[in-house]
PDB file of C-alpha atoms in Angstrom:
ATOM      1  CA  MET Z   7      34.984 179.579  12.571  1.00  0.00           C
ATOM      2  CA  SER Z   8      33.090 176.557  11.905  1.00  0.00           C
ATOM      3  CA  ASN Z   9      34.920 173.593  13.559  1.00  0.00           C
ATOM      4  CA  PHE Z  10      33.387 172.628  16.818  1.00  0.00           C
ATOM      5  CA  PHE Z  11      36.179 171.661  18.773  1.00  0.00           C
ATOM      6  CA  GLU Z  12      37.924 174.917  17.228  1.00  0.00           C
ATOM      7  CA  ILE Z  13      34.715 176.889  18.700  1.00  0.00           C
ATOM      8  CA  ILE Z  14      34.468 175.325  22.122  1.00  0.00           C
ATOM      9  CA  GLU Z  15      38.717 175.948  22.464  1.00  0.00           C
ATOM     10  CA  GLU Z  16      37.896 180.035  21.341  1.00  0.00           C
ATOM     11  CA  ARG Z  17      34.817 180.826  23.364  1.00  0.00           C
ATOM     12  CA  LYS Z  18      36.251 183.228  26.260  1.00  0.00           C
ATOM     13  CA  ALA Z  19      34.079 185.427  28.756  1.00  0.00           C
ATOM     14  CA  THR Z  20      34.316 188.420  26.968  1.00  0.00           C
ATOM     15  CA  LYS Z  21      33.806 191.719  29.610  1.00  0.00           C
ATOM     16  CA  ILE Z  22      35.053 195.082  27.438  1.00  0.00           C
ATOM     17  CA  TYR Z  23      33.455 195.385  24.218  1.00  0.00           C
ATOM     18  CA  ASP Z  24      33.163 197.738  21.189  1.00  0.00           C
ATOM     19  CA  PRO Z  25      30.534 200.085  22.520  1.00  0.00           C
ATOM     20  CA  ASN Z  26      30.038 200.632  18.413  1.00  0.00           C
ATOM     21  CA  VAL Z  27      29.594 197.892  17.011  1.00  0.00           C
ATOM     22  CA  GLU Z  28      25.805 196.344  16.335  1.00  0.00           C
ATOM     23  CA  ILE Z  29      24.860 193.597  16.053  1.00  0.00           C
ATOM     24  CA  PRO Z  30      21.727 193.202  13.421  1.00  0.00           C
ATOM     25  CA  ARG Z  31      18.844 191.632  14.419  1.00  0.00           C
ATOM     26  CA  GLU Z  32      19.474 188.427  11.682  1.00  0.00           C
ATOM     27  CA  ASP Z  33      22.275 187.799  13.427  1.00  0.00           C
ATOM     28  CA  LEU Z  34      20.604 188.091  16.310  1.00  0.00           C
ATOM     29  CA  VAL Z  35      17.258 185.614  15.472  1.00  0.00           C
ATOM     30  CA  GLU Z  36      20.091 182.963  13.567  1.00  0.00           C
ATOM     31  CA  ILE Z  37      21.468 182.480  17.389  1.00  0.00           C
ATOM     32  CA  LEU Z  38      18.730 182.280  19.483  1.00  0.00           C
ATOM     33  CA  GLU Z  39      16.441 180.230  16.189  1.00  0.00           C
ATOM     34  CA  LEU Z  40      20.183 178.312  17.226  1.00  0.00           C
ATOM     35  CA  ALA Z  41      19.686 177.727  20.956  1.00  0.00           C
ATOM     36  CA  GLY Z  42      16.833 177.158  20.454  1.00  0.00           C
ATOM     37  CA  LYS Z  43      17.560 173.321  19.112  1.00  0.00           C
ATOM     38  CA  ALA Z  44      19.173 172.734  23.010  1.00  0.00           C
ATOM     39  CA  PRO Z  45      17.687 169.585  24.870  1.00  0.00           C
ATOM     40  CA  SER Z  46      15.443 169.319  26.994  1.00  0.00           C
ATOM     41  CA  ALA Z  47      13.226 167.782  28.787  1.00  0.00           C
ATOM     42  CA  TRP Z  48       9.692 165.802  26.866  1.00  0.00           C
ATOM     43  CA  ASN Z  49      10.821 168.715  24.204  1.00  0.00           C
ATOM     44  CA  LEU Z  50       9.188 171.405  26.137  1.00  0.00           C
ATOM     45  CA  GLN Z  51      11.834 173.897  25.774  1.00  0.00           C
ATOM     46  CA  HIS Z  52      11.982 175.498  29.311  1.00  0.00           C
ATOM     47  CA  TRP Z  53      13.002 178.901  28.365  1.00  0.00           C
ATOM     48  CA  ASN Z  54      12.573 181.716  27.045  1.00  0.00           C
ATOM     49  CA  PHE Z  55      14.595 185.275  26.262  1.00  0.00           C
ATOM     50  CA  MET Z  56      14.413 188.606  26.700  1.00  0.00           C
ATOM     51  CA  VAL Z  57      16.850 190.234  23.968  1.00  0.00           C
ATOM     52  CA  PHE Z  58      18.393 194.719  25.221  1.00  0.00           C
ATOM     53  CA  ASP Z  59      19.444 195.618  21.781  1.00  0.00           C
ATOM     54  CA  LYS Z  60      18.743 199.112  22.459  1.00  0.00           C
ATOM     55  CA  LYS Z  61      21.281 201.077  24.193  1.00  0.00           C
ATOM     56  CA  GLU Z  62      18.778 203.154  25.918  1.00  0.00           C
ATOM     57  CA  VAL Z  63      17.355 199.501  26.921  1.00  0.00           C
ATOM     58  CA  GLN Z  64      20.226 198.375  27.830  1.00  0.00           C
ATOM     59  CA  GLN Z  65      21.025 201.518  30.536  1.00  0.00           C
ATOM     60  CA  LYS Z  66      17.562 200.692  31.954  1.00  0.00           C
ATOM     61  CA  LEU Z  67      19.100 196.916  32.277  1.00  0.00           C
ATOM     62  CA  LEU Z  68      23.007 198.487  33.670  1.00  0.00           C
ATOM     63  CA  PRO Z  69      21.534 198.850  37.272  1.00  0.00           C
ATOM     64  CA  ILE Z  70      20.339 195.610  37.754  1.00  0.00           C
ATOM     65  CA  ALA Z  71      23.042 193.865  36.710  1.00  0.00           C
ATOM     66  CA  TYR Z  72      25.162 196.042  39.357  1.00  0.00           C
ATOM     67  CA  ASN Z  73      26.709 198.857  36.913  1.00  0.00           C
ATOM     68  CA  GLN Z  74      28.361 196.405  35.213  1.00  0.00           C
ATOM     69  CA  GLN Z  75      30.061 197.928  32.134  1.00  0.00           C
ATOM     70  CA  GLN Z  76      29.443 195.422  30.261  1.00  0.00           C
ATOM     71  CA  VAL Z  77      25.974 195.029  30.175  1.00  0.00           C
ATOM     72  CA  LEU Z  78      26.226 198.745  28.534  1.00  0.00           C
ATOM     73  CA  ASP Z  79      28.983 198.115  25.056  1.00  0.00           C
ATOM     74  CA  SER Z  80      28.253 194.943  24.155  1.00  0.00           C
ATOM     75  CA  SER Z  81      26.544 194.645  21.000  1.00  0.00           C
ATOM     76  CA  ALA Z  82      23.823 193.484  22.994  1.00  0.00           C
ATOM     77  CA  VAL Z  83      22.722 190.857  26.364  1.00  0.00           C
ATOM     78  CA  VAL Z  84      20.015 188.287  26.580  1.00  0.00           C
ATOM     79  CA  ALA Z  85      17.798 187.268  29.724  1.00  0.00           C
ATOM     80  CA  VAL Z  86      17.684 183.594  29.663  1.00  0.00           C
ATOM     81  CA  LEU Z  87      14.157 182.344  31.692  1.00  0.00           C
ATOM     82  CA  GLY Z  88      13.139 179.564  32.310  1.00  0.00           C
ATOM     83  CA  ASP Z  89       9.737 178.092  32.359  1.00  0.00           C
ATOM     84  CA  LEU Z  90       7.815 177.450  35.437  1.00  0.00           C
ATOM     85  CA  GLU Z  91       4.760 176.060  33.317  1.00  0.00           C
ATOM     86  CA  ALA Z  92       6.806 174.503  30.268  1.00  0.00           C
ATOM     87  CA  ASN Z  93       3.538 171.760  31.498  1.00  0.00           C
ATOM     88  CA  LYS Z  94       1.820 174.318  28.947  1.00  0.00           C
ATOM     89  CA  ASN Z  95       4.053 173.080  25.994  1.00  0.00           C
ATOM     90  CA  VAL Z  96       2.766 170.280  25.653  1.00  0.00           C
ATOM     91  CA  ASP Z  97       0.165 170.088  22.737  1.00  0.00           C
ATOM     92  CA  PRO Z  98       2.282 172.623  20.946  1.00  0.00           C
ATOM     93  CA  VAL Z  99       5.782 170.255  21.331  1.00  0.00           C
ATOM     94  CA  PHE Z 100       3.746 167.428  20.148  1.00  0.00           C
ATOM     95  CA  ASP Z 101       0.458 168.139  18.473  1.00  0.00           C
ATOM     96  CA  PRO Z 102       2.835 168.488  15.024  1.00  0.00           C
ATOM     97  CA  ALA Z 103       4.171 165.281  15.884  1.00  0.00           C
ATOM     98  CA  VAL Z 104       0.390 164.010  16.572  1.00  0.00           C
ATOM     99  CA  GLU Z 105      -0.284 165.242  13.365  1.00  0.00           C
ATOM    100  CA  SER Z 106       2.699 164.480  11.054  1.00  0.00           C
ATOM    101  CA  GLY Z 107       2.232 160.715  11.968  1.00  0.00           C
ATOM    102  CA  ALA Z 108       5.542 160.324  13.703  1.00  0.00           C
ATOM    103  CA  MET Z 109       3.222 160.438  17.034  1.00  0.00           C
ATOM    104  CA  THR Z 110      -0.020 158.440  18.318  1.00  0.00           C
ATOM    105  CA  SER Z 111      -2.543 160.319  20.029  1.00  0.00           C
ATOM    106  CA  GLU Z 112      -1.933 157.373  22.943  1.00  0.00           C
ATOM    107  CA  ILE Z 113       1.261 158.652  22.839  1.00  0.00           C
ATOM    108  CA  LYS Z 114       1.015 162.106  23.761  1.00  0.00           C
ATOM    109  CA  GLU Z 115      -2.038 161.294  26.712  1.00  0.00           C
ATOM    110  CA  VAL Z 116       0.664 159.557  28.733  1.00  0.00           C
ATOM    111  CA  LEU Z 117       3.627 161.566  27.938  1.00  0.00           C
ATOM    112  CA  ASN Z 118       1.179 164.549  29.002  1.00  0.00           C
ATOM    113  CA  GLY Z 119       0.235 162.218  32.190  1.00  0.00           C
ATOM    114  CA  GLN Z 120       3.675 162.208  33.468  1.00  0.00           C
ATOM    115  CA  ILE Z 121       4.594 165.767  32.292  1.00  0.00           C
ATOM    116  CA  GLN Z 122       1.528 167.136  34.437  1.00  0.00           C
ATOM    117  CA  GLY Z 123       1.877 164.914  37.039  1.00  0.00           C
ATOM    118  CA  ALA Z 124       5.833 165.900  37.298  1.00  0.00           C
ATOM    119  CA  TYR Z 125       4.816 169.636  37.463  1.00  0.00           C
ATOM    120  CA  GLN Z 126       2.494 169.672  40.517  1.00  0.00           C
ATOM    121  CA  ASN Z 127       5.475 169.541  42.202  1.00  0.00           C
ATOM    122  CA  GLU Z 128       6.648 173.245  42.795  1.00  0.00           C
ATOM    123  CA  GLN Z 129      10.858 172.341  42.981  1.00  0.00           C
ATOM    124  CA  TYR Z 130      10.837 170.208  39.990  1.00  0.00           C
ATOM    125  CA  ALA Z 131       9.254 173.386  37.696  1.00  0.00           C
ATOM    126  CA  ARG Z 132      11.598 175.519  39.193  1.00  0.00           C
ATOM    127  CA  ASP Z 133      14.533 173.211  38.960  1.00  0.00           C
ATOM    128  CA  ALA Z 134      14.288 171.913  35.460  1.00  0.00           C
ATOM    129  CA  ALA Z 135      13.439 175.742  34.324  1.00  0.00           C
ATOM    130  CA  PHE Z 136      17.262 176.626  35.491  1.00  0.00           C
ATOM    131  CA  SER Z 137      18.647 173.001  33.595  1.00  0.00           C
ATOM    132  CA  ASN Z 138      16.870 173.702  30.677  1.00  0.00           C
ATOM    133  CA  ALA Z 139      17.267 176.882  29.578  1.00  0.00           C
ATOM    134  CA  SER Z 140      20.821 176.710  31.178  1.00  0.00           C
ATOM    135  CA  LEU Z 141      21.281 174.372  28.264  1.00  0.00           C
ATOM    136  CA  ALA Z 142      19.695 177.481  26.118  1.00  0.00           C
ATOM    137  CA  ALA Z 143      22.007 179.131  27.016  1.00  0.00           C
ATOM    138  CA  MET Z 144      25.142 177.702  26.501  1.00  0.00           C
ATOM    139  CA  GLN Z 145      24.323 176.943  22.801  1.00  0.00           C
ATOM    140  CA  LEU Z 146      23.171 180.804  22.582  1.00  0.00           C
ATOM    141  CA  MET Z 147      27.141 181.255  23.426  1.00  0.00           C
ATOM    142  CA  LEU Z 148      28.477 178.253  21.172  1.00  0.00           C
ATOM    143  CA  ALA Z 149      26.217 179.625  19.036  1.00  0.00           C
ATOM    144  CA  ALA Z 150      27.197 183.035  18.688  1.00  0.00           C
ATOM    145  CA  LYS Z 151      30.845 182.324  18.986  1.00  0.00           C
ATOM    146  CA  ALA Z 152      30.822 180.144  15.131  1.00  0.00           C
ATOM    147  CA  LYS Z 153      28.825 183.543  13.403  1.00  0.00           C
ATOM    148  CA  GLY Z 154      32.089 185.325  15.230  1.00  0.00           C
ATOM    149  CA  TRP Z 155      30.528 187.509  18.461  1.00  0.00           C
ATOM    150  CA  ASP Z 156      31.738 186.686  22.450  1.00  0.00           C
ATOM    151  CA  THR Z 157      29.525 186.063  24.749  1.00  0.00           C
ATOM    152  CA  CYS Z 158      29.699 186.485  28.804  1.00  0.00           C
ATOM    153  CA  ALA Z 159      27.308 184.858  30.987  1.00  0.00           C
ATOM    154  CA  ILE Z 160      26.230 186.880  33.280  1.00  0.00           C
ATOM    155  CA  GLY Z 161      25.117 185.773  37.155  1.00  0.00           C
ATOM    156  CA  GLY Z 162      25.411 188.859  38.748  1.00  0.00           C
ATOM    157  CA  PHE Z 163      22.093 190.461  38.635  1.00  0.00           C
ATOM    158  CA  ASN Z 164      18.518 191.318  40.405  1.00  0.00           C
ATOM    159  CA  PRO Z 165      16.361 188.714  38.849  1.00  0.00           C
ATOM    160  CA  GLN Z 166      13.456 190.744  41.013  1.00  0.00           C
ATOM    161  CA  GLN Z 167      14.487 194.207  39.727  1.00  0.00           C
ATOM    162  CA  LEU Z 168      15.131 192.476  35.842  1.00  0.00           C
ATOM    163  CA  VAL Z 169      11.396 191.464  36.429  1.00  0.00           C
ATOM    164  CA  GLU Z 170       9.356 194.942  37.708  1.00  0.00           C
ATOM    165  CA  GLN Z 171      11.086 196.201  35.537  1.00  0.00           C
ATOM    166  CA  PHE Z 172      10.283 194.529  32.451  1.00  0.00           C
ATOM    167  CA  ASN Z 173       7.311 193.687  33.256  1.00  0.00           C
ATOM    168  CA  ILE Z 174       8.804 189.233  32.555  1.00  0.00           C
ATOM    169  CA  SER Z 175       5.555 187.479  34.250  1.00  0.00           C
ATOM    170  CA  SER Z 176       5.287 185.468  36.838  1.00  0.00           C
ATOM    171  CA  ARG Z 177       5.461 182.430  34.336  1.00  0.00           C
ATOM    172  CA  TYR Z 178       9.547 182.871  33.808  1.00  0.00           C
ATOM    173  CA  ILE Z 179      11.992 182.993  36.325  1.00  0.00           C
ATOM    174  CA  PRO Z 180      15.427 184.525  35.111  1.00  0.00           C
ATOM    175  CA  VAL Z 181      18.911 182.203  34.699  1.00  0.00           C
ATOM    176  CA  MET Z 182      21.488 184.507  33.433  1.00  0.00           C
ATOM    177  CA  LEU Z 183      22.698 187.511  31.244  1.00  0.00           C
ATOM    178  CA  ILE Z 184      24.330 186.401  28.584  1.00  0.00           C
ATOM    179  CA  SER Z 185      26.464 189.625  26.791  1.00  0.00           C
ATOM    180  CA  VAL Z 186      26.910 189.331  22.731  1.00  0.00           C
ATOM    181  CA  GLY Z 187      29.327 191.716  21.500  1.00  0.00           C
ATOM    182  CA  LYS Z 188      32.232 192.609  19.147  1.00  0.00           C
ATOM    183  CA  PRO Z 189      35.525 192.939  21.343  1.00  0.00           C
ATOM    184  CA  LEU Z 190      38.285 195.379  22.396  1.00  0.00           C
ATOM    185  CA  GLN Z 191      40.397 193.560  23.710  1.00  0.00           C
ATOM    186  CA  GLU Z 192      40.758 189.951  23.733  1.00  0.00           C
ATOM    187  CA  ALA Z 193      39.455 188.200  26.535  1.00  0.00           C
ATOM    188  CA  ARG Z 194      41.557 186.665  29.908  1.00  0.00           C
ATOM    189  CA  LYS Z 195      42.408 183.043  29.395  1.00  0.00           C
ATOM    190  CA  SER Z 196      41.492 180.610  31.916  1.00  0.00           C
ATOM    191  CA  ASP Z 197      42.354 177.278  33.216  1.00  0.00           C
ATOM    192  CA  ARG Z 198      40.542 174.634  33.877  1.00  0.00           C
ATOM    193  CA  LEU Z 199      41.073 172.001  36.728  1.00  0.00           C
ATOM    194  CA  ASN Z 200      42.202 168.871  35.367  1.00  0.00           C
ATOM    195  CA  ILE Z 201      39.686 166.246  34.178  1.00  0.00           C
ATOM    196  CA  LYS Z 202      41.931 163.122  35.795  1.00  0.00           C
ATOM    197  CA  ASP Z 203      40.220 165.138  39.252  1.00  0.00           C
ATOM    198  CA  LEU Z 204      36.449 165.676  37.895  1.00  0.00           C
ATOM    199  CA  VAL Z 205      35.442 162.507  36.929  1.00  0.00           C
ATOM    200  CA  LYS Z 206      34.846 158.969  39.064  1.00  0.00           C
ATOM    201  CA  TRP Z 207      34.770 155.806  36.686  1.00  0.00           C
ATOM    202  CA  ALA Z 208      32.223 153.860  38.575  1.00  0.00           C
ATOM    203  CA  ASP Z 209      31.833 150.335  39.065  1.00  0.00           C
TER     204      ASP Z 209
END
């Protein structure tokens, strides 16, 4: 499947997976690389991924996700984490552009000033972590579908337990889990609200 519009139409939340199907790590790496091409504020790439692709670690994750069977039966689960300290990414993100001549050091310093100023506000940092990591999460699901894997975004889990069980740094905040695998049955189709009811044209 390669047509972008077909991918969007065919993507469905899959919750019943074939537990016998393994996903090659090369596939997961490629999917995560594509997810990482998502847009982000100042290109700071406010995401981190924790991957559960072994049954023994998925078993540990199961109670944290309120015993949703898809967590265990899917080929892998990706925890999408938002970066609360994405302002620390300034040098690794901008220095290559400065070195290649695509950005001047003066522009980098102006942007750095904007970024560090914004990150004085803890609420901004949290909001940015969620909004930008969610962009990567959606791109991850579309990339997975394009490679023939189905997914489901999971909001039902205990974030504090996830942090404690898997020693996640305080720099990151859990945003969602995404199961990845091959379905045992076709996912249930879900209707969408009429777009006319969701759009207001500004005067």
